[in-house]
PDB file of N, CA, C and O in Angstrom:
ATOM      1  N   THR A1216     -15.063   3.007   4.874  1.00 52.00           N
ATOM      2  CA  THR A1216     -16.296   2.090   5.813  1.00 52.00           C
ATOM      3  C   THR A1216     -16.926   0.607   4.630  1.00 52.00           C
ATOM      4  O   THR A1216     -16.792   0.569   4.414  1.00 52.00           O
ATOM      5  N   LYS A1217     -17.665   0.016   6.013  1.00 60.00           N
ATOM      6  CA  LYS A1217     -17.892  -1.243   6.084  1.00 60.00           C
ATOM      7  C   LYS A1217     -19.027  -1.362   4.612  1.00 60.00           C
ATOM      8  O   LYS A1217     -19.585  -2.058   3.675  1.00 60.00           O
ATOM      9  N   LYS A1218     -19.885  -0.710   4.994  1.00 63.00           N
ATOM     10  CA  LYS A1218     -21.454  -0.543   3.691  1.00 63.00           C
ATOM     11  C   LYS A1218     -20.325   0.896   3.030  1.00 63.00           C
ATOM     12  O   LYS A1218     -21.076   1.178   1.832  1.00 63.00           O
ATOM     13  N   GLY A1219     -19.331   1.225   2.709  1.00 65.00           N
ATOM     14  CA  GLY A1219     -18.878   1.135   1.588  1.00 65.00           C
ATOM     15  C   GLY A1219     -19.108   2.642   1.034  1.00 65.00           C
ATOM     16  O   GLY A1219     -18.380   3.914  -0.128  1.00 65.00           O
ATOM     17  N   SER A1220     -19.100   3.612   2.228  1.00 69.00           N
ATOM     18  CA  SER A1220     -19.155   5.127   1.808  1.00 69.00           C
ATOM     19  C   SER A1220     -17.586   5.171   2.385  1.00 69.00           C
ATOM     20  O   SER A1220     -16.921   4.803   2.325  1.00 69.00           O
ATOM     21  N   ASP A1221     -17.513   7.130   1.905  1.00 76.00           N
ATOM     22  CA  ASP A1221     -15.875   7.798   2.095  1.00 76.00           C
ATOM     23  C   ASP A1221     -16.250   8.444   3.283  1.00 76.00           C
ATOM     24  O   ASP A1221     -17.211   8.663   3.759  1.00 76.00           O
ATOM     25  N   LYS A1222     -14.536   7.535   3.624  1.00 74.00           N
ATOM     26  CA  LYS A1222     -14.064   7.840   4.955  1.00 74.00           C
ATOM     27  C   LYS A1222     -13.849   9.381   4.962  1.00 74.00           C
ATOM     28  O   LYS A1222     -13.359   9.909   4.087  1.00 74.00           O
ATOM     29  N   LYS A1223     -14.010   9.812   6.477  1.00 80.00           N
ATOM     30  CA  LYS A1223     -13.947  11.735   6.082  1.00 80.00           C
ATOM     31  C   LYS A1223     -12.805  11.421   7.739  1.00 80.00           C
ATOM     32  O   LYS A1223     -12.615  12.996   7.846  1.00 80.00           O
ATOM     33  N   THR A1224     -12.194  11.002   7.979  1.00 82.00           N
ATOM     34  CA  THR A1224     -11.197  10.772   8.789  1.00 82.00           C
ATOM     35  C   THR A1224      -9.799   9.529   8.843  1.00 82.00           C
ATOM     36  O   THR A1224     -10.124   8.445   8.281  1.00 82.00           O
ATOM     37  N   GLY A1225      -8.583  10.040   9.160  1.00 80.00           N
ATOM     38  CA  GLY A1225      -7.797   9.352   9.004  1.00 80.00           C
ATOM     39  C   GLY A1225      -7.807   8.267  10.068  1.00 80.00           C
ATOM     40  O   GLY A1225      -8.429   8.141  11.046  1.00 80.00           O
ATOM     41  N   GLY A1226      -6.373   8.172  10.648  1.00 82.00           N
ATOM     42  CA  GLY A1226      -5.936   7.768  11.472  1.00 82.00           C
ATOM     43  C   GLY A1226      -6.112   5.133  11.180  1.00 82.00           C
ATOM     44  O   GLY A1226      -6.020   4.845  12.717  1.00 82.00           O
ATOM     45  N   ASP A1227      -6.532   5.434   9.774  1.00 85.00           N
ATOM     46  CA  ASP A1227      -6.633   4.299  10.476  1.00 85.00           C
ATOM     47  C   ASP A1227      -5.073   3.621  10.099  1.00 85.00           C
ATOM     48  O   ASP A1227      -3.979   3.629  10.126  1.00 85.00           O
ATOM     49  N   LYS A1228      -4.921   1.507  10.457  1.00 91.00           N
ATOM     50  CA  LYS A1228      -3.937   1.108  10.063  1.00 91.00           C
ATOM     51  C   LYS A1228      -3.927   0.773   8.879  1.00 91.00           C
ATOM     52  O   LYS A1228      -4.010  -0.098   8.391  1.00 91.00           O
ATOM     53  N   PHE A1229      -2.559   1.440   8.133  1.00 91.00           N
ATOM     54  CA  PHE A1229      -2.852   1.487   6.489  1.00 91.00           C
ATOM     55  C   PHE A1229      -1.446   1.438   6.386  1.00 91.00           C
ATOM     56  O   PHE A1229      -0.752   2.227   6.549  1.00 91.00           O
ATOM     57  N   ALA A1230      -0.962   0.914   5.207  1.00 95.00           N
ATOM     58  CA  ALA A1230       0.264   0.440   4.942  1.00 95.00           C
ATOM     59  C   ALA A1230       0.839   0.022   3.835  1.00 95.00           C
ATOM     60  O   ALA A1230      -0.505  -0.635   2.669  1.00 95.00           O
ATOM     61  N   VAL A1231       1.829  -0.123   2.988  1.00 97.00           N
ATOM     62  CA  VAL A1231       1.824  -0.947   1.820  1.00 97.00           C
ATOM     63  C   VAL A1231       3.470  -1.025   1.406  1.00 97.00           C
ATOM     64  O   VAL A1231       4.475  -0.917   2.480  1.00 97.00           O
ATOM     65  N   LYS A1232       3.487  -2.195   0.861  1.00 97.00           N
ATOM     66  CA  LYS A1232       4.322  -3.143   0.925  1.00 97.00           C
ATOM     67  C   LYS A1232       4.595  -3.077  -0.993  1.00 97.00           C
ATOM     68  O   LYS A1232       3.219  -3.824  -1.384  1.00 97.00           O
ATOM     69  N   VAL A1233       5.940  -3.028  -1.331  1.00 98.00           N
ATOM     70  CA  VAL A1233       6.414  -2.724  -2.419  1.00 98.00           C
ATOM     71  C   VAL A1233       7.124  -4.052  -2.405  1.00 98.00           C
ATOM     72  O   VAL A1233       8.654  -4.412  -1.962  1.00 98.00           O
ATOM     73  N   VAL A1234       6.866  -5.104  -3.611  1.00 97.00           N
ATOM     74  CA  VAL A1234       7.630  -6.682  -3.722  1.00 97.00           C
ATOM     75  C   VAL A1234       7.946  -6.461  -5.192  1.00 97.00           C
ATOM     76  O   VAL A1234       7.815  -6.469  -5.684  1.00 97.00           O
ATOM     77  N   ASN A1235       9.899  -6.755  -4.822  1.00 97.00           N
ATOM     78  CA  ASN A1235      10.336  -7.251  -6.748  1.00 97.00           C
ATOM     79  C   ASN A1235       9.367  -8.657  -6.556  1.00 97.00           C
ATOM     80  O   ASN A1235       9.127  -9.445  -6.048  1.00 97.00           O
ATOM     81  N   ALA A1236       8.493  -8.554  -7.791  1.00 95.00           N
ATOM     82  CA  ALA A1236       8.298  -9.865  -8.178  1.00 95.00           C
ATOM     83  C   ALA A1236       9.317 -11.018  -8.745  1.00 95.00           C
ATOM     84  O   ALA A1236       8.948 -12.276  -8.091  1.00 95.00           O
ATOM     85  N   LYS A1237      10.085 -11.202  -9.314  1.00 95.00           N
ATOM     86  CA  LYS A1237      11.320 -11.954  -9.136  1.00 95.00           C
ATOM     87  C   LYS A1237      11.808 -12.845  -7.661  1.00 95.00           C
ATOM     88  O   LYS A1237      12.147 -14.240  -7.963  1.00 95.00           O
ATOM     89  N   SER A1238      12.621 -12.036  -7.707  1.00 96.00           N
ATOM     90  CA  SER A1238      13.493 -11.696  -5.766  1.00 96.00           C
ATOM     91  C   SER A1238      12.728 -12.307  -4.546  1.00 96.00           C
ATOM     92  O   SER A1238      12.899 -12.678  -4.101  1.00 96.00           O
ATOM     93  N   ASN A1239      11.350 -11.530  -4.931  1.00 95.00           N
ATOM     94  CA  ASN A1239      10.626 -11.925  -3.424  1.00 95.00           C
ATOM     95  C   ASN A1239      11.113 -10.347  -2.120  1.00 95.00           C
ATOM     96  O   ASN A1239      10.617 -10.713  -1.222  1.00 95.00           O
ATOM     97  N   ALA A1240      12.001  -9.725  -3.132  1.00 96.00           N
ATOM     98  CA  ALA A1240      12.716  -9.109  -2.470  1.00 96.00           C
ATOM     99  C   ALA A1240      11.650  -7.257  -2.395  1.00 96.00           C
ATOM    100  O   ALA A1240      10.991  -6.866  -3.033  1.00 96.00           O
ATOM    101  N   ASN A1241      11.800  -7.265  -0.849  1.00 97.00           N
ATOM    102  CA  ASN A1241      11.006  -5.755  -0.173  1.00 97.00           C
ATOM    103  C   ASN A1241      11.646  -4.959  -0.507  1.00 97.00           C
ATOM    104  O   ASN A1241      13.000  -4.253  -0.592  1.00 97.00           O
ATOM    105  N   VAL A1242      10.561  -3.524  -1.288  1.00 97.00           N
ATOM    106  CA  VAL A1242      11.182  -2.611  -1.554  1.00 97.00           C
ATOM    107  C   VAL A1242      11.232  -1.449  -0.434  1.00 97.00           C
ATOM    108  O   VAL A1242      10.516  -1.552   0.417  1.00 97.00           O
ATOM    109  N   GLU A1243      12.918  -0.301   0.595  1.00 96.00           N
ATOM    110  CA  GLU A1243      12.676  -0.358   1.227  1.00 96.00           C
ATOM    111  C   GLU A1243      12.331   1.147   1.579  1.00 96.00           C
ATOM    112  O   GLU A1243      12.172   1.719   0.375  1.00 96.00           O
ATOM    113  N   ASN A1244      12.287   1.952   2.527  1.00 96.00           N
ATOM    114  CA  ASN A1244      11.582   3.414   1.746  1.00 96.00           C
ATOM    115  C   ASN A1244      10.487   3.458   1.719  1.00 96.00           C
ATOM    116  O   ASN A1244      10.385   4.229   1.290  1.00 96.00           O
ATOM    117  N   VAL A1245       9.402   3.256   1.820  1.00 97.00           N
ATOM    118  CA  VAL A1245       8.083   3.210   1.406  1.00 97.00           C
ATOM    119  C   VAL A1245       7.710   3.598   2.682  1.00 97.00           C
ATOM    120  O   VAL A1245       7.296   3.438   3.588  1.00 97.00           O
ATOM    121  N   LYS A1246       6.785   5.385   1.971  1.00 97.00           N
ATOM    122  CA  LYS A1246       6.177   5.726   3.019  1.00 97.00           C
ATOM    123  C   LYS A1246       5.211   6.505   2.184  1.00 97.00           C
ATOM    124  O   LYS A1246       4.686   6.289   1.360  1.00 97.00           O
ATOM    125  N   VAL A1247       3.864   6.304   3.679  1.00 96.00           N
ATOM    126  CA  VAL A1247       2.174   6.171   3.864  1.00 96.00           C
ATOM    127  C   VAL A1247       1.819   7.506   4.750  1.00 96.00           C
ATOM    128  O   VAL A1247       2.905   7.641   5.657  1.00 96.00           O
ATOM    129  N   ASN A1248       1.846   8.426   3.670  1.00 95.00           N
ATOM    130  CA  ASN A1248       0.951  10.145   4.959  1.00 95.00           C
ATOM    131  C   ASN A1248      -0.730   9.463   4.302  1.00 95.00           C
ATOM    132  O   ASN A1248      -0.581   9.183   4.006  1.00 95.00           O
ATOM    133  N   ASP A1249      -0.403  10.069   6.169  1.00 93.00           N
ATOM    134  CA  ASP A1249      -2.895   9.654   6.396  1.00 93.00           C
ATOM    135  C   ASP A1249      -2.755  11.463   5.907  1.00 93.00           C
ATOM    136  O   ASP A1249      -2.267  12.270   6.836  1.00 93.00           O
ATOM    137  N   ASN A1250      -3.421  11.955   4.944  1.00 93.00           N
ATOM    138  CA  ASN A1250      -3.761  12.620   5.327  1.00 93.00           C
ATOM    139  C   ASN A1250      -4.737  13.500   6.118  1.00 93.00           C
ATOM    140  O   ASN A1250      -5.200  14.465   5.837  1.00 93.00           O
ATOM    141  N   GLY A1251      -5.377  12.375   6.947  1.00 91.00           N
ATOM    142  CA  GLY A1251      -6.468  13.298   7.916  1.00 91.00           C
ATOM    143  C   GLY A1251      -7.767  13.360   7.462  1.00 91.00           C
ATOM    144  O   GLY A1251      -8.563  13.628   8.143  1.00 91.00           O
ATOM    145  N   ASP A1252      -8.183  12.999   6.667  1.00 91.00           N
ATOM    146  CA  ASP A1252      -9.415  12.916   6.015  1.00 91.00           C
ATOM    147  C   ASP A1252      -9.872  11.750   5.343  1.00 91.00           C
ATOM    148  O   ASP A1252     -10.696  11.524   4.536  1.00 91.00           O
ATOM    149  N   GLY A1253      -9.246  10.672   5.406  1.00 87.00           N
ATOM    150  CA  GLY A1253      -9.685   9.708   4.838  1.00 87.00           C
ATOM    151  C   GLY A1253      -8.813   9.082   3.259  1.00 87.00           C
ATOM    152  O   GLY A1253      -8.952   8.375   3.167  1.00 87.00           O
ATOM    153  N   SER A1254      -7.947   9.523   3.365  1.00 90.00           N
ATOM    154  CA  SER A1254      -6.986   9.367   1.452  1.00 90.00           C
ATOM    155  C   SER A1254      -5.783   9.472   2.568  1.00 90.00           C
ATOM    156  O   SER A1254      -5.695   9.624   3.601  1.00 90.00           O
ATOM    157  N   TYR A1255      -4.771   8.776   1.959  1.00 92.00           N
ATOM    158  CA  TYR A1255      -3.464   8.582   2.081  1.00 92.00           C
ATOM    159  C   TYR A1255      -2.471   8.042   0.577  1.00 92.00           C
ATOM    160  O   TYR A1255      -2.804   8.607  -0.366  1.00 92.00           O
ATOM    161  N   LEU A1256      -1.305   8.850   1.115  1.00 95.00           N
ATOM    162  CA  LEU A1256      -0.510   9.668  -0.104  1.00 95.00           C
ATOM    163  C   LEU A1256       0.475   8.283   0.360  1.00 95.00           C
ATOM    164  O   LEU A1256       1.185   8.597   1.623  1.00 95.00           O
ATOM    165  N   CYS A1257       1.473   8.082  -1.209  1.00 96.00           N
ATOM    166  CA  CYS A1257       2.463   7.018  -0.341  1.00 96.00           C
ATOM    167  C   CYS A1257       3.569   6.794  -1.998  1.00 96.00           C
ATOM    168  O   CYS A1257       3.269   7.850  -2.962  1.00 96.00           O
ATOM    169  N   SER A1258       4.637   7.067  -1.187  1.00 97.00           N
ATOM    170  CA  SER A1258       5.695   6.949  -2.212  1.00 97.00           C
ATOM    171  C   SER A1258       7.173   6.540  -2.113  1.00 97.00           C
ATOM    172  O   SER A1258       6.679   5.876  -0.573  1.00 97.00           O
ATOM    173  N   TYR A1259       7.453   5.900  -3.454  1.00 97.00           N
ATOM    174  CA  TYR A1259       8.669   4.994  -3.031  1.00 97.00           C
ATOM    175  C   TYR A1259       9.495   5.171  -3.792  1.00 97.00           C
ATOM    176  O   TYR A1259       9.037   5.329  -4.897  1.00 97.00           O
ATOM    177  N   LYS A1260      10.612   4.715  -4.136  1.00 97.00           N
ATOM    178  CA  LYS A1260      11.182   5.377  -5.383  1.00 97.00           C
ATOM    179  C   LYS A1260      12.738   3.267  -5.606  1.00 97.00           C
ATOM    180  O   LYS A1260      12.364   2.519  -4.169  1.00 97.00           O
ATOM    181  N   LEU A1261      11.609   2.562  -6.912  1.00 96.00           N
ATOM    182  CA  LEU A1261      12.385   1.801  -7.203  1.00 96.00           C
ATOM    183  C   LEU A1261      13.793   1.627  -7.195  1.00 96.00           C
ATOM    184  O   LEU A1261      14.374   2.887  -7.782  1.00 96.00           O
ATOM    185  N   PRO A1262      14.644   0.430  -6.742  1.00 94.00           N
ATOM    186  CA  PRO A1262      15.512   0.549  -6.744  1.00 94.00           C
ATOM    187  C   PRO A1262      16.205  -0.258  -8.147  1.00 94.00           C
ATOM    188  O   PRO A1262      18.091   0.098  -8.408  1.00 94.00           O
ATOM    189  N   GLU A1263      15.525  -0.641  -9.622  1.00 94.00           N
ATOM    190  CA  GLU A1263      16.128  -0.557 -10.452  1.00 94.00           C
ATOM    191  C   GLU A1263      14.745  -1.377 -11.060  1.00 94.00           C
ATOM    192  O   GLU A1263      13.883  -1.127 -10.389  1.00 94.00           O
ATOM    193  N   SER A1264      14.566  -0.904 -12.429  1.00 95.00           N
ATOM    194  CA  SER A1264      13.767  -1.242 -13.034  1.00 95.00           C
ATOM    195  C   SER A1264      12.934  -3.281 -13.228  1.00 95.00           C
ATOM    196  O   SER A1264      14.170  -3.633 -12.439  1.00 95.00           O
ATOM    197  N   GLY A1265      11.768  -3.071 -13.483  1.00 95.00           N
ATOM    198  CA  GLY A1265      11.383  -4.686 -13.380  1.00 95.00           C
ATOM    199  C   GLY A1265       9.730  -4.588 -13.029  1.00 95.00           C
ATOM    200  O   GLY A1265       9.869  -3.349 -13.046  1.00 95.00           O
ATOM    201  N   GLU A1266       9.303  -5.853 -12.858  1.00 97.00           N
ATOM    202  CA  GLU A1266       7.748  -5.907 -12.507  1.00 97.00           C
ATOM    203  C   GLU A1266       8.148  -6.251 -10.452  1.00 97.00           C
ATOM    204  O   GLU A1266       9.235  -7.019  -9.939  1.00 97.00           O
ATOM    205  N   TYR A1267       7.159  -5.699 -10.139  1.00 97.00           N
ATOM    206  CA  TYR A1267       6.750  -5.332  -8.716  1.00 97.00           C
ATOM    207  C   TYR A1267       5.412  -5.647  -8.415  1.00 97.00           C
ATOM    208  O   TYR A1267       4.332  -5.138  -9.075  1.00 97.00           O
ATOM    209  N   LYS A1268       5.351  -5.561  -7.013  1.00 97.00           N
ATOM    210  CA  LYS A1268       3.735  -5.965  -6.498  1.00 97.00           C
ATOM    211  C   LYS A1268       3.511  -5.226  -5.951  1.00 97.00           C
ATOM    212  O   LYS A1268       3.935  -5.149  -4.868  1.00 97.00           O
ATOM    213  N   VAL A1269       2.095  -4.652  -5.553  1.00 97.00           N
ATOM    214  CA  VAL A1269       1.989  -3.723  -4.198  1.00 97.00           C
ATOM    215  C   VAL A1269       1.206  -3.651  -4.146  1.00 97.00           C
ATOM    216  O   VAL A1269      -0.152  -4.188  -4.317  1.00 97.00           O
ATOM    217  N   HIS A1270       1.172  -3.787  -2.769  1.00 97.00           N
ATOM    218  CA  HIS A1270      -0.171  -3.974  -2.079  1.00 97.00           C
ATOM    219  C   HIS A1270      -0.313  -2.732  -1.162  1.00 97.00           C
ATOM    220  O   HIS A1270       0.391  -2.498  -0.336  1.00 97.00           O
ATOM    221  N   VAL A1271      -1.497  -3.284  -0.752  1.00 96.00           N
ATOM    222  CA  VAL A1271      -2.027  -2.351  -0.122  1.00 96.00           C
ATOM    223  C   VAL A1271      -2.835  -2.554   1.025  1.00 96.00           C
ATOM    224  O   VAL A1271      -3.884  -3.818   0.795  1.00 96.00           O
ATOM    225  N   LEU A1272      -2.034  -2.406   2.596  1.00 96.00           N
ATOM    226  CA  LEU A1272      -3.068  -3.540   3.124  1.00 96.00           C
ATOM    227  C   LEU A1272      -3.890  -1.773   4.399  1.00 96.00           C
ATOM    228  O   LEU A1272      -3.123  -0.741   5.110  1.00 96.00           O
ATOM    229  N   LEU A1273      -5.022  -2.788   4.866  1.00 91.00           N
ATOM    230  CA  LEU A1273      -6.098  -2.543   5.995  1.00 91.00           C
ATOM    231  C   LEU A1273      -5.974  -2.958   6.960  1.00 91.00           C
ATOM    232  O   LEU A1273      -6.706  -4.491   6.627  1.00 91.00           O
ATOM    233  N   ASN A1274      -5.358  -2.351   7.929  1.00 92.00           N
ATOM    234  CA  ASN A1274      -5.685  -3.233   9.327  1.00 92.00           C
ATOM    235  C   ASN A1274      -5.065  -4.555   8.935  1.00 92.00           C
ATOM    236  O   ASN A1274      -5.123  -5.852   9.362  1.00 92.00           O
ATOM    237  N   ASP A1275      -3.562  -4.928   8.259  1.00 95.00           N
ATOM    238  CA  ASP A1275      -2.535  -5.742   7.744  1.00 95.00           C
ATOM    239  C   ASP A1275      -3.410  -7.383   7.350  1.00 95.00           C
ATOM    240  O   ASP A1275      -2.494  -8.123   6.755  1.00 95.00           O
ATOM    241  N   ARG A1276      -4.358  -6.294   6.328  1.00 95.00           N
ATOM    242  CA  ARG A1276      -5.027  -7.438   5.633  1.00 95.00           C
ATOM    243  C   ARG A1276      -4.990  -6.768   3.614  1.00 95.00           C
ATOM    244  O   ARG A1276      -5.187  -5.090   3.719  1.00 95.00           O
ATOM    245  N   ASP A1277      -4.858  -7.182   3.092  1.00 96.00           N
ATOM    246  CA  ASP A1277      -5.153  -6.828   1.730  1.00 96.00           C
ATOM    247  C   ASP A1277      -5.891  -6.031   1.367  1.00 96.00           C
ATOM    248  O   ASP A1277      -7.230  -6.962   1.973  1.00 96.00           O
ATOM    249  N   ILE A1278      -6.163  -4.825   0.256  1.00 93.00           N
ATOM    250  CA  ILE A1278      -7.583  -4.307   0.524  1.00 93.00           C
ATOM    251  C   ILE A1278      -8.015  -5.034  -1.292  1.00 93.00           C
ATOM    252  O   ILE A1278      -7.244  -6.063  -1.452  1.00 93.00           O
ATOM    253  N   LYS A1279      -9.272  -4.855  -1.788  1.00 94.00           N
ATOM    254  CA  LYS A1279      -9.827  -5.989  -2.910  1.00 94.00           C
ATOM    255  C   LYS A1279      -9.076  -5.269  -3.185  1.00 94.00           C
ATOM    256  O   LYS A1279      -8.745  -4.414  -4.351  1.00 94.00           O
ATOM    257  N   GLY A1280      -8.562  -6.661  -4.437  1.00 96.00           N
ATOM    258  CA  GLY A1280      -7.520  -5.940  -5.727  1.00 96.00           C
ATOM    259  C   GLY A1280      -6.395  -6.296  -5.614  1.00 96.00           C
ATOM    260  O   GLY A1280      -5.208  -6.607  -6.550  1.00 96.00           O
ATOM    261  N   SER A1281      -5.800  -6.349  -3.999  1.00 96.00           N
ATOM    262  CA  SER A1281      -4.436  -5.874  -3.259  1.00 96.00           C
ATOM    263  C   SER A1281      -3.719  -7.847  -3.687  1.00 96.00           C
ATOM    264  O   SER A1281      -4.679  -8.676  -2.774  1.00 96.00           O
ATOM    265  N   PRO A1282      -2.732  -7.563  -4.318  1.00 97.00           N
ATOM    266  CA  PRO A1282      -1.969  -6.993  -5.378  1.00 97.00           C
ATOM    267  C   PRO A1282      -1.796  -6.444  -5.966  1.00 97.00           C
ATOM    268  O   PRO A1282      -2.732  -7.271  -7.409  1.00 97.00           O
ATOM    269  N   PHE A1283      -1.478  -5.359  -6.061  1.00 97.00           N
ATOM    270  CA  PHE A1283      -1.974  -4.849  -7.510  1.00 97.00           C
ATOM    271  C   PHE A1283      -0.230  -5.147  -8.495  1.00 97.00           C
ATOM    272  O   PHE A1283       0.943  -4.478  -7.996  1.00 97.00           O
ATOM    273  N   ASN A1284       0.259  -5.048 -10.555  1.00 91.00           N
ATOM    274  CA  ASN A1284       1.009  -5.576 -10.600  1.00 91.00           C
ATOM    275  C   ASN A1284       1.455  -3.717 -11.189  1.00 91.00           C
ATOM    276  O   ASN A1284       0.355  -2.938 -11.924  1.00 91.00           O
TER     277      ASN A1284
END
């Protein structure tokens, strides 16, 4: 929330984007599950080894610290 307290419900516009750091190609089939309690579970399978950036987006904006390496 804006004041920093924990959320108790889901339904936010929450997304995760995984990008190959060298080629800038997006990883396909990134799945985000809304647990309905303010938490989200993300899963993806990398097509190859290497360095990737993980963007965590809320309302189409990177959260603090995103992207993560």
